[in-house]
XYZ file of C-alpha atoms in Angstrom:
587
model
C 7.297 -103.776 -291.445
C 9.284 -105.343 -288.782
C 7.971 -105.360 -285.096
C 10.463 -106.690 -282.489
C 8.513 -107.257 -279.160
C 10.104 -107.104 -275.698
C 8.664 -109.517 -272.803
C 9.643 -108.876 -269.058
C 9.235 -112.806 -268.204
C 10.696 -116.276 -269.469
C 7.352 -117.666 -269.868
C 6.083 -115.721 -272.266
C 8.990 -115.408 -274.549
C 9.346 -119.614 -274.713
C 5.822 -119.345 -275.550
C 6.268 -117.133 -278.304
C 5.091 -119.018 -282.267
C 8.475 -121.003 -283.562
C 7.825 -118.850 -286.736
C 9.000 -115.683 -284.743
C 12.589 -117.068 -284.156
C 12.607 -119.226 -287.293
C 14.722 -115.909 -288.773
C 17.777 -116.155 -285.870
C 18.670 -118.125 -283.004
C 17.298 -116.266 -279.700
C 19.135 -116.656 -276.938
C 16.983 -116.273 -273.221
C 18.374 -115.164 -269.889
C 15.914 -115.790 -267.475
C 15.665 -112.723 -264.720
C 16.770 -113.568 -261.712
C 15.929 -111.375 -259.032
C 18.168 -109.847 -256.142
C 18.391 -112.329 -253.050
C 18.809 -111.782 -249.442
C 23.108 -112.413 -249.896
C 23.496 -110.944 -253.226
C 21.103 -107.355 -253.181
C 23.202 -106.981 -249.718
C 27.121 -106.152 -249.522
C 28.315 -108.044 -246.278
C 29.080 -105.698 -243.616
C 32.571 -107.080 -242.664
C 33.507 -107.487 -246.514
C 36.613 -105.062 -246.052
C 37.482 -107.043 -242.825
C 37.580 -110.357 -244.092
C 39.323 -109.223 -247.689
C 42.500 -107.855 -245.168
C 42.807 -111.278 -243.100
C 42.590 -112.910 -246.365
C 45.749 -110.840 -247.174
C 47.099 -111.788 -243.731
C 46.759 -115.011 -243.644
C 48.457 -115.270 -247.631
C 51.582 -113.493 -246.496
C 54.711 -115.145 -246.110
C 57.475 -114.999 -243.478
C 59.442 -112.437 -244.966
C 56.200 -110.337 -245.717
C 55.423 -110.738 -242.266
C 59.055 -109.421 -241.135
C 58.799 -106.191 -244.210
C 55.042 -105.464 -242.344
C 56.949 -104.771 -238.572
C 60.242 -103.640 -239.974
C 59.515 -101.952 -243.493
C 63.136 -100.861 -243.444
C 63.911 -104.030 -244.633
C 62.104 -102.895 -248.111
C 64.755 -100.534 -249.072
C 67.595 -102.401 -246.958
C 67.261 -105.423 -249.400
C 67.554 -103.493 -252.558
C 70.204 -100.763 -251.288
C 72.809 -99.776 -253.424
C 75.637 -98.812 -251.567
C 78.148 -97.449 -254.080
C 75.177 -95.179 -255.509
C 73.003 -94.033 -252.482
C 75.057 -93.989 -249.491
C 76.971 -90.605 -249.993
C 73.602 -88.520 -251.495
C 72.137 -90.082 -247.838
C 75.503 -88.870 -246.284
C 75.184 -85.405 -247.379
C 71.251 -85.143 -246.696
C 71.263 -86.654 -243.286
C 74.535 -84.324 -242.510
C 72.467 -81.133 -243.963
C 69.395 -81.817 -241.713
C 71.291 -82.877 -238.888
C 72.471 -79.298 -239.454
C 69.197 -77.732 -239.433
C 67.432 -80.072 -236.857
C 70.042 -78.698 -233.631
C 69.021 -75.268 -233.745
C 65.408 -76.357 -234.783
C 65.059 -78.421 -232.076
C 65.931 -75.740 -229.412
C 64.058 -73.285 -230.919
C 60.584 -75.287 -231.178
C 61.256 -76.836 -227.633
C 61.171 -73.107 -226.403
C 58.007 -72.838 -228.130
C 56.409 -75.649 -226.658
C 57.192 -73.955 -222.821
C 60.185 -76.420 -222.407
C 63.747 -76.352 -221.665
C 66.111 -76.627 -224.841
C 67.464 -79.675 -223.876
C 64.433 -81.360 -224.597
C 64.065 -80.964 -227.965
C 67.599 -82.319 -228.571
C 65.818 -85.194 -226.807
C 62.915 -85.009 -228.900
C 65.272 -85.135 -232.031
C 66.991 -87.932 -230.765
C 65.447 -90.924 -230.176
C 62.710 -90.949 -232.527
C 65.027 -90.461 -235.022
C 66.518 -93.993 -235.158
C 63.167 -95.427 -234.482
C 61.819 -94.022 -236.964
C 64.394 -95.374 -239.953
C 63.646 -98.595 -238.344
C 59.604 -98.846 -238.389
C 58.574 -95.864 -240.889
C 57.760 -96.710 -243.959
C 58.860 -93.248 -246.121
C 62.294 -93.012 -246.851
C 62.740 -88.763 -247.092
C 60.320 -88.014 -244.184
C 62.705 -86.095 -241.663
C 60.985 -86.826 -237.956
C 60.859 -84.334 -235.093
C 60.121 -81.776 -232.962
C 57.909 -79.110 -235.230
C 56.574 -75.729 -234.774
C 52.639 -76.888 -234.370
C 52.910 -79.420 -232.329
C 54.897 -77.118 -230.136
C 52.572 -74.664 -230.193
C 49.648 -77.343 -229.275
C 51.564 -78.951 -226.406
C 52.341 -75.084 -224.452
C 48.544 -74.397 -225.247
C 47.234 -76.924 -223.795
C 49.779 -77.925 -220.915
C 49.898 -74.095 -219.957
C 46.816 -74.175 -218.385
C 47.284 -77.356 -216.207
C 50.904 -76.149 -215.051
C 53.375 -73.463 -215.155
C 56.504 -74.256 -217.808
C 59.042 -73.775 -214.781
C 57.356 -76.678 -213.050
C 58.901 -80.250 -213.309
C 54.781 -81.150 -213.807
C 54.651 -79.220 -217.068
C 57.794 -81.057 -218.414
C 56.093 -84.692 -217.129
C 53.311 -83.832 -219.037
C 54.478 -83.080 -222.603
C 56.478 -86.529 -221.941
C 53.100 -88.321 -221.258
C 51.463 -86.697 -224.059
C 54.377 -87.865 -226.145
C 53.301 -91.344 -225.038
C 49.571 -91.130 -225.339
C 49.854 -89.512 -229.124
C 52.570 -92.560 -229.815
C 49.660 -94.984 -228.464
C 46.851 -93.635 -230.448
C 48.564 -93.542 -233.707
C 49.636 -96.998 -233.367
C 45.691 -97.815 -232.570
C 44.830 -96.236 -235.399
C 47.541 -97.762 -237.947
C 46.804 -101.235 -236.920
C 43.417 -100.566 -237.216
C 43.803 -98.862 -240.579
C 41.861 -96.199 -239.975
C 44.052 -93.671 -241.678
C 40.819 -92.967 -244.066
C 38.902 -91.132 -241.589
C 41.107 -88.055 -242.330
C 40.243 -87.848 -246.006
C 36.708 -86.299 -244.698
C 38.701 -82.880 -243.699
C 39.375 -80.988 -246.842
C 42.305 -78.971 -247.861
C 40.947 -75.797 -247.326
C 40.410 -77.055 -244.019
C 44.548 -77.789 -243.279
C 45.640 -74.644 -245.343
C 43.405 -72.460 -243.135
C 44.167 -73.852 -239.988
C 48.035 -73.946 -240.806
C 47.841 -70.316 -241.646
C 46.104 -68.856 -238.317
C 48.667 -71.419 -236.299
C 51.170 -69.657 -238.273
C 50.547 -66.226 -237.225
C 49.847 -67.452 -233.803
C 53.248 -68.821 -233.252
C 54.968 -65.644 -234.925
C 53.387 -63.631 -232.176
C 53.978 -65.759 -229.677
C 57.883 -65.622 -230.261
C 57.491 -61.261 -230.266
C 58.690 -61.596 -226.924
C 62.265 -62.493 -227.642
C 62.018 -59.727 -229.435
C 60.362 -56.795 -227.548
C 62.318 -57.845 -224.383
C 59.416 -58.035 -222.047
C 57.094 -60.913 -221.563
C 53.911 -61.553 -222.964
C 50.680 -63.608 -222.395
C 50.606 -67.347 -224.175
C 47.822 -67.931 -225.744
C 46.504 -69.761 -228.998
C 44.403 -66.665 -229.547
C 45.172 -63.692 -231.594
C 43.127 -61.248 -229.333
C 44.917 -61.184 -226.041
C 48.187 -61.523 -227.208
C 47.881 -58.511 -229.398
C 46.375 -57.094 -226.227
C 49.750 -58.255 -224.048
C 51.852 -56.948 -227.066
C 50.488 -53.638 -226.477
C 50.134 -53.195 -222.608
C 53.885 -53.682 -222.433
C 55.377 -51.661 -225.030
C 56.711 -49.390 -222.280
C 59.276 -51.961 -221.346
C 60.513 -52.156 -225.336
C 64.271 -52.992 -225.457
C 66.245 -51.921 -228.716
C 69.236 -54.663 -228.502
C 67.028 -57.698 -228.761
C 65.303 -56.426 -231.268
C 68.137 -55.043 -234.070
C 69.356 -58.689 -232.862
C 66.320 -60.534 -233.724
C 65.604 -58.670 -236.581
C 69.209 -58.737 -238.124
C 69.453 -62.805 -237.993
C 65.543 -62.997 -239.236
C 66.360 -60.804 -242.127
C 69.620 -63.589 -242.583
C 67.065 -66.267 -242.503
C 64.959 -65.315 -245.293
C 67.906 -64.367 -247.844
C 69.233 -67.561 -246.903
C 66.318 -69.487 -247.697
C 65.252 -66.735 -250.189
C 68.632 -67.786 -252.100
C 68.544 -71.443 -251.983
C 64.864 -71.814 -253.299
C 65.402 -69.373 -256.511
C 68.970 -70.671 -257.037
C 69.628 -74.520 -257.664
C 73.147 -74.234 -257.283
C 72.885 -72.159 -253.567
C 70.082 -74.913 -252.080
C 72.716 -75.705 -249.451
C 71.733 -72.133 -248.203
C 68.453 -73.068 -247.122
C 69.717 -75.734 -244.612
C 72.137 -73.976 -243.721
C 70.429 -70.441 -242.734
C 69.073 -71.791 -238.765
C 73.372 -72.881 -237.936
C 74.336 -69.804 -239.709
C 72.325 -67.602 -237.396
C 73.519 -69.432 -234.089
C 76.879 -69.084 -235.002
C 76.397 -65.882 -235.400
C 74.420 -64.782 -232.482
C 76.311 -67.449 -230.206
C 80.129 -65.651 -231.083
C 78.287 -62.197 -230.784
C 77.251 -63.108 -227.375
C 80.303 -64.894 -226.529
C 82.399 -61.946 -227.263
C 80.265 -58.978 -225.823
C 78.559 -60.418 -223.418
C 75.436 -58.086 -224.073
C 73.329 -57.811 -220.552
C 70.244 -56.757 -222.153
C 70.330 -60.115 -224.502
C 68.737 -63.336 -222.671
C 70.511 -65.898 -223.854
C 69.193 -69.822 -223.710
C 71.561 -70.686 -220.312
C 72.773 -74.065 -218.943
C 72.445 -77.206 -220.505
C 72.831 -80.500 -219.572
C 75.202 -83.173 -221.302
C 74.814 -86.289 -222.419
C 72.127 -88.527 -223.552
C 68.892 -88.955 -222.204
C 68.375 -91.348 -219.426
C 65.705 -94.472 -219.812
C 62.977 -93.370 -217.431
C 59.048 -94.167 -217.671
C 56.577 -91.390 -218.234
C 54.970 -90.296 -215.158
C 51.768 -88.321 -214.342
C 49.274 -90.197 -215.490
C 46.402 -89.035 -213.364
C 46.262 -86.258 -215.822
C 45.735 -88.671 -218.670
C 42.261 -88.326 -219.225
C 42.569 -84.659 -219.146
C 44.906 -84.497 -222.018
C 43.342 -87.072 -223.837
C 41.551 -84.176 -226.552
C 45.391 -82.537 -227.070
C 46.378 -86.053 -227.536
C 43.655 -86.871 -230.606
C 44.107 -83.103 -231.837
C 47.927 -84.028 -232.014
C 47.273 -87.460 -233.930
C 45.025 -85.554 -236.399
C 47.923 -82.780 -237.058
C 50.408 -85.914 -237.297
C 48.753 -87.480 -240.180
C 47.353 -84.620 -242.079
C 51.111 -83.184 -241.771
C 53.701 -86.230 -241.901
C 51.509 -88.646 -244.105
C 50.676 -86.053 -246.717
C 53.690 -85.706 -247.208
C 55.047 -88.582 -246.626
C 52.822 -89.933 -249.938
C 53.711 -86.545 -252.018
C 57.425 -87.809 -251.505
C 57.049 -91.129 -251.819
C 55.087 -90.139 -255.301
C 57.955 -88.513 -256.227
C 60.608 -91.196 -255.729
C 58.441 -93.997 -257.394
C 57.775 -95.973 -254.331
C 54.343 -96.868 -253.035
C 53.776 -95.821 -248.817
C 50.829 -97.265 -246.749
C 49.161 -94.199 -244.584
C 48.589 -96.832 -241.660
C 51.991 -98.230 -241.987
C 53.594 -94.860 -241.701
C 51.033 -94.025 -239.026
C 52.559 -97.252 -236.694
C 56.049 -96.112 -237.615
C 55.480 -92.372 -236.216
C 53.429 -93.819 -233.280
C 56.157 -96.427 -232.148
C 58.899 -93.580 -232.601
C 56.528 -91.147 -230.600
C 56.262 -94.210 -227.769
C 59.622 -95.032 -227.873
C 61.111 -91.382 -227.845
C 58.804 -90.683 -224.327
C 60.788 -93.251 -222.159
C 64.001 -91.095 -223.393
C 62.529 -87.687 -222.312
C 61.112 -86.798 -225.913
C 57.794 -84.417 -226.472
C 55.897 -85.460 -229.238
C 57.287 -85.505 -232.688
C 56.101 -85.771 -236.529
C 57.360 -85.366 -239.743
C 58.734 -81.830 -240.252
C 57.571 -80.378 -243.859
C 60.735 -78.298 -243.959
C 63.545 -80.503 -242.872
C 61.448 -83.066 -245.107
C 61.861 -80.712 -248.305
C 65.686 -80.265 -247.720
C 65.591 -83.483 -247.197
C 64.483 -84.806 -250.523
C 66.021 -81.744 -252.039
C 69.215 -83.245 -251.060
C 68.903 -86.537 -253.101
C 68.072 -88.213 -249.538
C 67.109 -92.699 -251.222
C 66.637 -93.950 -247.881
C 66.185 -93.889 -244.136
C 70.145 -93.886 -243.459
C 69.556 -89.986 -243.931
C 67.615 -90.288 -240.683
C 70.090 -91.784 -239.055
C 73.075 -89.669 -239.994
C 70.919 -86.719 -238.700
C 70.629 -88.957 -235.079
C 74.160 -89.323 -235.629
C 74.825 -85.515 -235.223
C 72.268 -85.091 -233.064
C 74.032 -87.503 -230.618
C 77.125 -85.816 -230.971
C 75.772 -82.247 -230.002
C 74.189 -83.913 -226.992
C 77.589 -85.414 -226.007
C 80.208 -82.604 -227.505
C 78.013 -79.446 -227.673
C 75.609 -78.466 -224.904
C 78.421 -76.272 -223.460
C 78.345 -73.859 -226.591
C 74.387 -73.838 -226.461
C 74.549 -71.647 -223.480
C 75.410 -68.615 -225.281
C 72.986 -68.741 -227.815
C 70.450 -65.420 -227.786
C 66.760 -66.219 -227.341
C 65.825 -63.648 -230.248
C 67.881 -65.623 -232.196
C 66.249 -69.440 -231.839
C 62.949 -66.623 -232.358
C 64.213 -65.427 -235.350
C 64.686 -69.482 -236.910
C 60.757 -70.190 -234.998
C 59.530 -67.173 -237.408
C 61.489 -68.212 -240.875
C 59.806 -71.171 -240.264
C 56.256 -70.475 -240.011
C 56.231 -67.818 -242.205
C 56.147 -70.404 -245.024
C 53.061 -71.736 -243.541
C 51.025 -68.283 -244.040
C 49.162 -69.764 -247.469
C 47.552 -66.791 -248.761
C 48.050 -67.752 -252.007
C 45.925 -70.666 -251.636
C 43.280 -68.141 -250.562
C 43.403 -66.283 -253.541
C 43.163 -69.404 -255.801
C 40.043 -70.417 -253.817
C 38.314 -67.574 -254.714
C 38.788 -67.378 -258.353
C 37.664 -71.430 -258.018
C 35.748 -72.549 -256.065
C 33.869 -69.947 -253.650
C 32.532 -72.693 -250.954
C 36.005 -73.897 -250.075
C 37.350 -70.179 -250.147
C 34.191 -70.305 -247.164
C 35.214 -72.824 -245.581
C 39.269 -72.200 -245.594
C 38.018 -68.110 -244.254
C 35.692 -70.161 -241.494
C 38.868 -72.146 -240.319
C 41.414 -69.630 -240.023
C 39.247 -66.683 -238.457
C 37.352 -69.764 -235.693
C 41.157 -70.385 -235.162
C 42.674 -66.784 -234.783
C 39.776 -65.466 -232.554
C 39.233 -68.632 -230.459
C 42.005 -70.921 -230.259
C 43.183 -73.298 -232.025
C 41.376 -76.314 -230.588
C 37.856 -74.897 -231.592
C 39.479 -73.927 -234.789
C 39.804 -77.635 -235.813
C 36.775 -78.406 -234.094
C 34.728 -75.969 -236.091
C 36.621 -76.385 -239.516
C 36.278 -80.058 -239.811
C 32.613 -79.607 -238.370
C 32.145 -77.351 -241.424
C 33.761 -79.333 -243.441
C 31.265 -82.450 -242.609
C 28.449 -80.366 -243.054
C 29.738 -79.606 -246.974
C 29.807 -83.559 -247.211
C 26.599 -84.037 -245.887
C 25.234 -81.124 -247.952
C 26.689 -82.614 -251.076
C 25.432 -86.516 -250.425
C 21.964 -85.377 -249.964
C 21.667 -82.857 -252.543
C 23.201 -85.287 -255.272
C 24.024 -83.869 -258.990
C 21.389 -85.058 -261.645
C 22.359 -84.395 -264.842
C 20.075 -84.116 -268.246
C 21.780 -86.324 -271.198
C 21.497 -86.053 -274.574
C 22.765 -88.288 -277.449
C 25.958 -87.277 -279.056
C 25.833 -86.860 -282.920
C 26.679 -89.571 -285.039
C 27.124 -92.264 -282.033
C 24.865 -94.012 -279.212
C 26.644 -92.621 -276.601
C 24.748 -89.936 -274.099
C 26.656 -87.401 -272.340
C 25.610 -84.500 -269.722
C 23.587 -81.829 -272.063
C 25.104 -78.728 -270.285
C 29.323 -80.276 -270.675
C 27.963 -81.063 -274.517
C 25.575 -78.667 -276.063
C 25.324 -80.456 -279.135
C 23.882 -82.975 -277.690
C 20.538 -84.602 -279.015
C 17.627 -84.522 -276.922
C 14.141 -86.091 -277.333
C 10.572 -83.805 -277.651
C 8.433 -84.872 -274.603
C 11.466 -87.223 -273.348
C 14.109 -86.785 -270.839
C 16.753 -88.652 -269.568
C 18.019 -88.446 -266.280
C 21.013 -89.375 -264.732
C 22.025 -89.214 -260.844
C 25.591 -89.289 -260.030
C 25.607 -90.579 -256.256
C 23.908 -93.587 -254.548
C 20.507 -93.200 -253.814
C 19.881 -93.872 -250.207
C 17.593 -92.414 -247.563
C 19.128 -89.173 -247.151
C 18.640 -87.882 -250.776
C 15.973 -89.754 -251.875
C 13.082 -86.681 -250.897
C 16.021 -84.397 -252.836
C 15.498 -87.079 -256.321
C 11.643 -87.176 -255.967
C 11.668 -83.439 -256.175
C 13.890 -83.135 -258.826
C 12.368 -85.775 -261.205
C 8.735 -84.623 -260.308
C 9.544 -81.125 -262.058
C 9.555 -83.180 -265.245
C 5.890 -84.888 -264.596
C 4.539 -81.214 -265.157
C 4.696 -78.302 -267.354
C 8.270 -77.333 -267.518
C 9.297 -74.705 -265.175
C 11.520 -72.435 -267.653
C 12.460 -70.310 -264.395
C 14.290 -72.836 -262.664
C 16.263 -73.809 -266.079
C 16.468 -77.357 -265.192
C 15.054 -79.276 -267.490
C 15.345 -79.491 -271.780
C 13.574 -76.752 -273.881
C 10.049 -78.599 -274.188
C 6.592 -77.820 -273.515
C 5.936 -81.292 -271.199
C 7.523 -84.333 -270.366
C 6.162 -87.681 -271.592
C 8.623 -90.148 -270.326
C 11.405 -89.829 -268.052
C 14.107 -92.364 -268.653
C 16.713 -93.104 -265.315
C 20.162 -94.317 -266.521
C 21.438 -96.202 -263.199
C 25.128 -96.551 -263.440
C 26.885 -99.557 -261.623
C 26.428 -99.144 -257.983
C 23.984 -96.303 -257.756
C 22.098 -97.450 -255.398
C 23.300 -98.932 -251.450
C 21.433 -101.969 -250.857
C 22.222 -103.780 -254.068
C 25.688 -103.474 -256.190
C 24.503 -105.200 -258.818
C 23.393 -103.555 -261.870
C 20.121 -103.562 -264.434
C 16.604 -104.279 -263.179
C 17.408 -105.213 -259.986
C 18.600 -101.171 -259.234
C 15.723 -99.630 -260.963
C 13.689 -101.933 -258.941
C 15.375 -100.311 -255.616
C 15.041 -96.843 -257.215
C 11.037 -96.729 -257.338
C 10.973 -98.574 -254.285
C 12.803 -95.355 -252.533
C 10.500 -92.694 -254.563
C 7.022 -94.797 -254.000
């Protein structure tokens, strides 16, 4: 019988008889072990990899990296894209004007200003963004962020309150172009989706009660909290007005069989765009011809485009520096999500960071012209690409009509109903409301159902700033939880080959009396190694049948760790040298 021998050092194995290798050529590797530069990644390895990149690009690469319009300018098609651009930017040019208004009222501001805020950023926008269906402006959450926040510093009828949500319009543009040039778009991948559908939802419901008093005809307390607006809702339902509310009601119920009608019905999509004009039209001739007294309607408007002037207020900086990062965070889970789902979808690759310096210059750029801040609206984004939008000249069509209603329009504005610009603030949101997601949570996966229920009820019952605060904190925690406790599976050998696979995925699986083999599917580093000694020390006893863990067998001779390529942090090499870092963490 054949013995083959295995010998852990060089010297022995060259000392080995000649007779032993007479039979076939040996070949010898000697071990060498991990040194000080190689058992160590180099902290600044990601750093030096991207000025490598920097310092290879050319001069026109350099130009595509500040202007990235110049990536779909240079392979533009005229003849083919420039009508489907036509048509989109027209149709969300459409739905932007009375958008625009309606959020602006939201956010505790004068109309006017979100024509400004839909203006500006616009053009800067198709000029330094790097999507080329992402519609930019004023949206409902934002909104709703800027009058929490700003209401309790100043009252909305102040000029101060309007200085303010132009600062904060500059600090938000400032961050995210921080953060884009510093590429650290990555830190939002740590908040989950459960985390943005929750919080979404309870900002949704939120802002439809917040708009109830366009409706009722009496005012009610702003806040981000569920609890005393309810309260407000119901302390002044003595003052209830019906005409307001048949109003509001009628041109909400137009709304949704607008929409209603161009989601289920390819050939009526033009509907959907089309439902927020429809409805100021509508209310606008109705109060143009009656002249109902019980109707507040939006009032005076200036004309013309916004003057250059410099953002003012600034000793109130520091104080709206949390808004400002809670803004940012909104800003890229919103616009670059879906920003990247789009860009999927077209067959063109987007850089988060790139996209996060085009929204942050058109958010800097947009406060010296009177803007609040803007990001990419989900809705005007979906019309957008459902309306064969190829490139950013949809963007500026839809500045294009925005100019014009500054310069042509503002007159007609003045009759338009507040329970109507409600009514388009309500279609809007209602989308948001993701119960469904809820529901599939719970059939899946019962710790994100947790964590989504954790971030919509911290956000209904105690604003929305502690909402995101606690959700993401939550959210962490679930990381955390998951790096330390670390999956180790048992493997067995598959029938019929040498390959080993997770026992529990492949019952049929071979396993070994008196030998187990382990694998552990995360890096082994200080915070899970006491979770790995446990776990491997059940199998240097008796078996514990209660906890299930281990193979059917009476005791455990051997344990055998398979250490996949980069299990372990201080070394990212693989074979001795990790197994050599594993039982130096579990002596």
């Amino acid at each position: 019988m054949e013995i083959t021998y295995a010998s852990p050092s060089f010297s022995d194995l060259r000392a080995m008889p000649s007779s032993a290798t007479a039979a076939r050529p040996v070949r010898i590797i000697p071990l060498q072990h991990p040194t000080a530069t190689t058992s160590s990644p180099q902290p600044n390895a990601a750093f030096s990899r991207w000025t490598a990149k920097l310092r290879r690009m050319t001069w026109l690469e350099w130009i595509e990296f500040f202007l990235p319009c110049l990536r779909w300018i240079r392979i533009y098609n005229w003849r083919e894209y420039f009508q489907v651009d036509l048509m989109a930017g027209i149709t969300v040019g459409v739905m932007l004007v009375p958008q625009s208004m309606s959020y602006a009222k939201l956010a505790g501001l004068q109309p006017i200003y979100g024509l400004y805020s839909g203006f500006v950023p616009l053009f800067v926008y198709a000029i330094f963004g790097s999507s080329r269906q992402l519609a930019v402006g004023p949206v409902a959450l934002v909104s709703l962020l800027v009058s929490n926040v700003l209401g309790s510093i100043a009252d909305s009828s102040t000029e101060l309150y309007t200085e303010l949500a132009i600062l904060l319009s500059l600090m938000v543009g400032i961050m995210e172009c921080i953060m884009g040039l510093l590429r650290l778009g990555w830190l939002i991948r740590f908040i989950s989706h459960s985390v943005i559908s929750g919080f979404t939802t309870a900002s949704a419901i939120v802002i439809g009660l917040s708009q109830a008093k366009y409706f009722l005809g009496y005012d009610i307390d702003g806040s981000s909290k569920i609890i005393p607006v309810v309260k407000s809702i119901i302390a002044g339902a003595d003052k209830f007005s019906w005409p307001p509310f048949v109003m509001g009601s009628i041109m909400l119920a137009i709304l949704l069989v607008m929409k209603h009608l161009g989601k289920s019905r390819k050939y009526l999509r033009f509907l959907r765009a089309a439902g927020p004009l429809t409805a100021v039209v509508l209310g606008t001739t109705f109060a143009k011809i009656f002249h109902p007294s019980s109707i507040s309607l939006v009032g005076d408007i200036p004309q013309g485009l916004p003057k250059f002037s410099v953002p003012k207020s600034f000793e109130y900086a520091q104080s709206l520096i949390p808004t400002a990062l809670l803004i940012t965070g909104v800003a890229i889970l919103e616009s670059v999500g879906i920003a990247k789902a789009l860009a999927a979808k077209n067959g063109y690759e987007l850089d988060s960071n790139q996209e996060l310096f085009g929204l942050g210059v058109s958010n800097v750029l947009g406060s010296f012209f009177s803007a609040y801040p803007t990001t990419g609206s989900f809705s005007r984004s979906a019309v957008n690409h459902e309306s064969g939008a190829k490139s950013g000249v949809s963007g500026i069509v839809s500045g294009i009509i925005m100019t014009c209603a500054l310069l042509f329009l503002t007159p007609l504005f003045e009759y338009i109903p507040q329970c109507t610009l409600a009514a388009i603030v309500i279609s809007a949101v209602i989308g948001l409301v993701d119960y469904d997601e809820a529901i599939f949570l719970w059939r899946v996966d019962k710790k994100d159902f947790l964590l989504w229920t954790i971030t919509s009820t911290t956000t209904l019952f105690l604003g929305i700033e502690i909402g995101v605060l606690v959700g993401v904190g939550v959210s962490l925690a679930f990381v955390i939880h998951e790096s330390a406790n670390p999956h180790i599976a048992v493997l067995g050998r598959l029938p019929g080959t040498t390959v080993y696979r997770n026992v529990k995925q492949y019952p049929e699986a071979y396993t070994y009396n008196g030998i187990v083999i382990v694998r552990v599917d995360a890096p082994i580093y200080f915070a899970n190694t006491s979770y790995i000694k446990d776990r491997l020390r059940e199998y240097e006893v008796d078996v514990d049948r209660s906890k299930r863990r281990g193979p059917e067998v009476e005791r455990i001779y051997f344990v055998i760790l398979e250490m996949a390529r980069k299990s372990c942090l201080p070394c990212a090499q693989r074979g001795i040298c990790c197994i050599v870092h594993v039982f130096n963490y579990l002596s």
